PDB file of C-alpha atoms in Angstrom:
ATOM      1  CA  MET A   1     -39.976 -30.638  -4.992  1.00 56.00           C
ATOM      2  CA  ARG A   2     -38.509 -31.819  -1.694  1.00 62.00           C
ATOM      3  CA  HIS A   3     -35.030 -31.550  -3.125  1.00 65.00           C
ATOM      4  CA  ALA A   4     -35.577 -27.971  -4.302  1.00 66.00           C
ATOM      5  CA  SER A   5     -36.913 -26.800  -0.939  1.00 68.00           C
ATOM      6  CA  ARG A   6     -33.930 -28.365   0.829  1.00 72.00           C
ATOM      7  CA  PHE A   7     -31.554 -26.560  -1.510  1.00 73.00           C
ATOM      8  CA  ILE A   8     -33.379 -23.276  -0.975  1.00 74.00           C
ATOM      9  CA  SER A   9     -33.198 -23.674   2.805  1.00 71.00           C
ATOM     10  CA  VAL A  10     -29.482 -24.509   2.695  1.00 71.00           C
ATOM     11  CA  ALA A  11     -28.764 -21.644   0.307  1.00 70.00           C
ATOM     12  CA  SER A  12     -30.693 -19.163   2.437  1.00 71.00           C
ATOM     13  CA  SER A  13     -28.858 -20.389   5.549  1.00 72.00           C
ATOM     14  CA  VAL A  14     -25.542 -19.889   3.798  1.00 68.00           C
ATOM     15  CA  LEU A  15     -26.519 -16.395   2.690  1.00 68.00           C
ATOM     16  CA  LEU A  16     -27.659 -15.548   6.205  1.00 64.00           C
ATOM     17  CA  LEU A  17     -24.377 -16.775   7.700  1.00 63.00           C
ATOM     18  CA  ALA A  18     -22.339 -14.927   5.078  1.00 62.00           C
ATOM     19  CA  GLY A  19     -24.326 -11.758   5.743  1.00 63.00           C
ATOM     20  CA  LEU A  20     -23.704 -12.051   9.465  1.00 59.00           C
ATOM     21  CA  ALA A  21     -20.011 -12.690   8.861  1.00 61.00           C
ATOM     22  CA  ALA A  22     -19.863  -9.536   6.749  1.00 61.00           C
ATOM     23  CA  CYS A  23     -21.187  -7.497   9.681  1.00 60.00           C
ATOM     24  CA  GLY A  24     -18.104  -8.251  11.776  1.00 57.00           C
ATOM     25  CA  SER A  25     -15.299  -5.747  11.563  1.00 56.00           C
ATOM     26  CA  THR A  26     -11.800  -5.338  12.876  1.00 56.00           C
ATOM     27  CA  PRO A  27     -10.759  -2.107  14.579  1.00 53.00           C
ATOM     28  CA  MET A  28      -8.902   0.337  12.354  1.00 53.00           C
ATOM     29  CA  TYR A  29      -6.522   1.270  15.171  1.00 52.00           C
ATOM     30  CA  PRO A  30      -4.762  -1.054  17.593  1.00 52.00           C
ATOM     31  CA  GLN A  31      -6.307  -1.238  21.031  1.00 52.00           C
ATOM     32  CA  THR A  32      -3.977   0.312  23.608  1.00 51.00           C
ATOM     33  CA  PRO A  33      -4.515  -0.205  27.308  1.00 53.00           C
ATOM     34  CA  VAL A  34      -5.486   2.831  29.331  1.00 50.00           C
ATOM     35  CA  SER A  35      -2.998   3.664  32.053  1.00 51.00           C
ATOM     36  CA  SER A  36      -4.340   3.918  35.588  1.00 52.00           C
ATOM     37  CA  TYR A  37      -1.427   6.096  36.705  1.00 55.00           C
ATOM     38  CA  PRO A  38      -1.843   9.882  36.797  1.00 55.00           C
ATOM     39  CA  ALA A  39      -0.210  11.821  33.986  1.00 54.00           C
ATOM     40  CA  GLN A  40       3.303  13.075  34.703  1.00 56.00           C
ATOM     41  CA  TYR A  41       3.916  16.734  33.966  1.00 55.00           C
ATOM     42  CA  PRO A  42       7.368  18.299  33.588  1.00 53.00           C
ATOM     43  CA  ALA A  43       8.633  20.438  36.411  1.00 54.00           C
ATOM     44  CA  GLN A  44       8.169  24.175  35.978  1.00 56.00           C
ATOM     45  CA  ASN A  45      11.885  24.919  35.757  1.00 56.00           C
ATOM     46  CA  GLN A  46      12.583  22.501  32.873  1.00 55.00           C
ATOM     47  CA  GLN A  47      13.026  24.009  29.440  1.00 58.00           C
ATOM     48  CA  SER A  48      10.612  22.200  27.101  1.00 62.00           C
ATOM     49  CA  ASN A  49      11.433  23.928  23.796  1.00 77.00           C
ATOM     50  CA  TYR A  50      14.872  24.421  22.343  1.00 79.00           C
ATOM     51  CA  VAL A  51      16.401  24.831  18.903  1.00 85.00           C
ATOM     52  CA  GLU A  52      18.875  22.472  17.267  1.00 85.00           C
ATOM     53  CA  TYR A  53      20.694  23.364  14.070  1.00 90.00           C
ATOM     54  CA  GLY A  54      21.989  20.927  11.486  1.00 91.00           C
ATOM     55  CA  ARG A  55      21.889  19.922   7.837  1.00 93.00           C
ATOM     56  CA  VAL A  56      19.782  17.387   5.946  1.00 92.00           C
ATOM     57  CA  SER A  57      22.014  14.403   5.233  1.00 92.00           C
ATOM     58  CA  ASN A  58      19.489  12.119   3.504  1.00 91.00           C
ATOM     59  CA  VAL A  59      15.916  12.072   2.158  1.00 91.00           C
ATOM     60  CA  GLU A  60      14.605   8.534   1.719  1.00 91.00           C
ATOM     61  CA  LEU A  61      11.261   7.359   0.295  1.00 88.00           C
ATOM     62  CA  LEU A  62       9.591   4.630   2.385  1.00 85.00           C
ATOM     63  CA  GLN A  63       6.656   2.629   1.075  1.00 80.00           C
ATOM     64  CA  THR A  64       4.542   0.679   3.537  1.00 75.00           C
ATOM     65  CA  GLN A  65       1.786  -1.663   2.498  1.00 70.00           C
ATOM     66  CA  GLY A  66      -1.276  -1.796   4.712  1.00 68.00           C
ATOM     67  CA  GLN A  67      -3.695  -4.684   4.952  1.00 68.00           C
ATOM     68  CA  GLY A  68      -6.921  -4.182   3.063  1.00 68.00           C
ATOM     69  CA  GLN A  69     -10.347  -4.206   4.622  1.00 71.00           C
ATOM     70  CA  GLY A  70     -13.064  -6.578   3.515  1.00 70.00           C
ATOM     71  CA  SER A  71     -16.563  -5.201   3.003  1.00 75.00           C
ATOM     72  CA  GLY A  72     -18.182  -8.637   3.055  1.00 80.00           C
ATOM     73  CA  VAL A  73     -19.100  -8.683  -0.628  1.00 82.00           C
ATOM     74  CA  GLY A  74     -16.263 -11.096  -1.378  1.00 82.00           C
ATOM     75  CA  ALA A  75     -17.384 -13.406   1.418  1.00 84.00           C
ATOM     76  CA  VAL A  76     -20.988 -13.416   0.207  1.00 84.00           C
ATOM     77  CA  LEU A  77     -20.076 -14.014  -3.441  1.00 85.00           C
ATOM     78  CA  GLY A  78     -17.532 -16.669  -2.485  1.00 86.00           C
ATOM     79  CA  GLY A  79     -20.061 -18.366  -0.208  1.00 86.00           C
ATOM     80  CA  VAL A  80     -22.720 -18.487  -2.915  1.00 87.00           C
ATOM     81  CA  ALA A  81     -20.248 -19.768  -5.510  1.00 87.00           C
ATOM     82  CA  GLY A  82     -18.908 -22.363  -3.068  1.00 86.00           C
ATOM     83  CA  ALA A  83     -22.426 -23.520  -2.194  1.00 86.00           C
ATOM     84  CA  VAL A  84     -23.335 -23.955  -5.863  1.00 86.00           C
ATOM     85  CA  ILE A  85     -20.127 -25.868  -6.597  1.00 88.00           C
ATOM     86  CA  GLY A  86     -20.521 -28.002  -3.461  1.00 83.00           C
ATOM     87  CA  HIS A  87     -24.122 -28.780  -4.409  1.00 80.00           C
ATOM     88  CA  GLN A  88     -23.006 -29.892  -7.884  1.00 84.00           C
ATOM     89  CA  ILE A  89     -20.214 -32.090  -6.528  1.00 83.00           C
ATOM     90  CA  GLY A  90     -22.153 -33.771  -3.712  1.00 78.00           C
ATOM     91  CA  SER A  91     -24.564 -36.620  -4.288  1.00 78.00           C
ATOM     92  CA  GLY A  92     -27.220 -38.308  -2.193  1.00 78.00           C
ATOM     93  CA  GLY A  93     -27.088 -37.600   1.537  1.00 76.00           C
ATOM     94  CA  GLY A  94     -23.661 -35.967   1.232  1.00 82.00           C
ATOM     95  CA  ARG A  95     -24.984 -33.253  -1.049  1.00 82.00           C
ATOM     96  CA  ASP A  96     -26.125 -31.075   1.863  1.00 82.00           C
ATOM     97  CA  ALA A  97     -22.785 -31.446   3.632  1.00 84.00           C
ATOM     98  CA  ALA A  98     -20.906 -30.658   0.419  1.00 85.00           C
ATOM     99  CA  THR A  99     -23.076 -27.565  -0.082  1.00 87.00           C
ATOM    100  CA  VAL A 100     -22.368 -26.262   3.427  1.00 86.00           C
ATOM    101  CA  ILE A 101     -18.643 -27.039   3.242  1.00 89.00           C
ATOM    102  CA  GLY A 102     -18.441 -25.381  -0.178  1.00 87.00           C
ATOM    103  CA  ALA A 103     -20.257 -22.307   1.130  1.00 88.00           C
ATOM    104  CA  VAL A 104     -17.959 -21.918   4.138  1.00 89.00           C
ATOM    105  CA  GLY A 105     -14.816 -22.506   2.082  1.00 88.00           C
ATOM    106  CA  GLY A 106     -15.988 -20.124  -0.615  1.00 88.00           C
ATOM    107  CA  ALA A 107     -16.810 -17.424   1.944  1.00 87.00           C
ATOM    108  CA  VAL A 108     -13.363 -17.675   3.527  1.00 88.00           C
ATOM    109  CA  ALA A 109     -11.633 -17.640   0.138  1.00 87.00           C
ATOM    110  CA  GLY A 110     -13.771 -14.757  -1.149  1.00 85.00           C
ATOM    111  CA  ASN A 111     -13.039 -12.661   1.929  1.00 84.00           C
ATOM    112  CA  ALA A 112      -9.286 -13.296   1.613  1.00 83.00           C
ATOM    113  CA  ILE A 113      -9.314 -12.397  -2.080  1.00 82.00           C
ATOM    114  CA  GLU A 114     -11.200  -9.179  -1.371  1.00 81.00           C
ATOM    115  CA  LYS A 115      -8.726  -8.163   1.357  1.00 78.00           C
ATOM    116  CA  ASN A 116      -5.771  -8.818  -0.964  1.00 75.00           C
ATOM    117  CA  ARG A 117      -7.324  -6.670  -3.692  1.00 76.00           C
ATOM    118  CA  ASN A 118      -7.928  -3.760  -1.300  1.00 68.00           C
ATOM    119  CA  THR A 119      -4.361  -3.376  -0.017  1.00 68.00           C
ATOM    120  CA  ASN A 120      -3.072   0.175   0.067  1.00 72.00           C
ATOM    121  CA  VAL A 121       0.465   1.531  -0.261  1.00 74.00           C
ATOM    122  CA  ARG A 122       1.450   4.526   1.867  1.00 79.00           C
ATOM    123  CA  GLU A 123       4.425   6.669   0.952  1.00 84.00           C
ATOM    124  CA  THR A 124       6.366   8.462   3.669  1.00 88.00           C
ATOM    125  CA  TYR A 125       9.705  10.219   3.591  1.00 90.00           C
ATOM    126  CA  ARG A 126      12.438   9.717   6.172  1.00 91.00           C
ATOM    127  CA  ILE A 127      14.449  12.920   6.607  1.00 91.00           C
ATOM    128  CA  SER A 128      17.835  12.320   8.250  1.00 92.00           C
ATOM    129  CA  VAL A 129      19.494  15.361   9.816  1.00 92.00           C
ATOM    130  CA  GLN A 130      23.045  15.633  11.169  1.00 92.00           C
ATOM    131  CA  LEU A 131      23.056  18.211  13.932  1.00 91.00           C
ATOM    132  CA  ASP A 132      25.843  20.715  14.485  1.00 92.00           C
ATOM    133  CA  ASN A 133      26.779  18.914  17.723  1.00 91.00           C
ATOM    134  CA  GLY A 134      27.354  15.647  15.768  1.00 90.00           C
ATOM    135  CA  ALA A 135      24.128  13.864  16.722  1.00 91.00           C
ATOM    136  CA  TYR A 136      21.695  12.447  14.160  1.00 91.00           C
ATOM    137  CA  ARG A 137      17.917  12.799  14.068  1.00 90.00           C
ATOM    138  CA  SER A 138      15.425  11.104  11.728  1.00 90.00           C
ATOM    139  CA  TYR A 139      11.908  12.327  11.008  1.00 88.00           C
ATOM    140  CA  ASP A 140       9.186  10.478   9.078  1.00 89.00           C
ATOM    141  CA  VAL A 141       6.909  12.894   7.208  1.00 88.00           C
ATOM    142  CA  THR A 142       4.216  12.538   4.536  1.00 87.00           C
ATOM    143  CA  SER A 143       5.781  15.188   2.294  1.00 86.00           C
ATOM    144  CA  PRO A 144       9.366  16.490   2.302  1.00 85.00           C
ATOM    145  CA  GLY A 145       8.283  19.895   1.044  1.00 84.00           C
ATOM    146  CA  ASP A 146      11.313  21.679  -0.385  1.00 86.00           C
ATOM    147  CA  LEU A 147      13.889  19.884   1.806  1.00 83.00           C
ATOM    148  CA  ARG A 148      16.953  18.543  -0.002  1.00 84.00           C
ATOM    149  CA  THR A 149      20.244  17.047   1.101  1.00 86.00           C
ATOM    150  CA  GLY A 150      22.901  19.580   1.933  1.00 82.00           C
TER     151      GLY A 150
END
């Protein structure tokens, strides 16, 4: 009876810690510092819009792979599985330590596996343009539309 209540208390502690770990999140966008300087505006006599003519010299498909986000389910499942395995491996007084170590290791591994499964691939197109004055410009767009080389 004493052994079962100890296991239940350790398992509930592990679940509580895994649940709290699942609540943490990383920002979706990088944090950029806010400038304390006033914004600079162009002088009134500067021409801000102008037209450049050229031809499309290349359309290239770029694939970028973003890091997946973990929802916490992988950490919880990994923590529970690790706690069960650690409890089975440990014996005597080391059983509790093995349970906790297994839970923490399983939570970390489960979270990493979940993030790897949720990776996303973004496709963008790089449009290279040679201007009539000889300069080159490149633009990254989500869809090339009907642009072709030439």
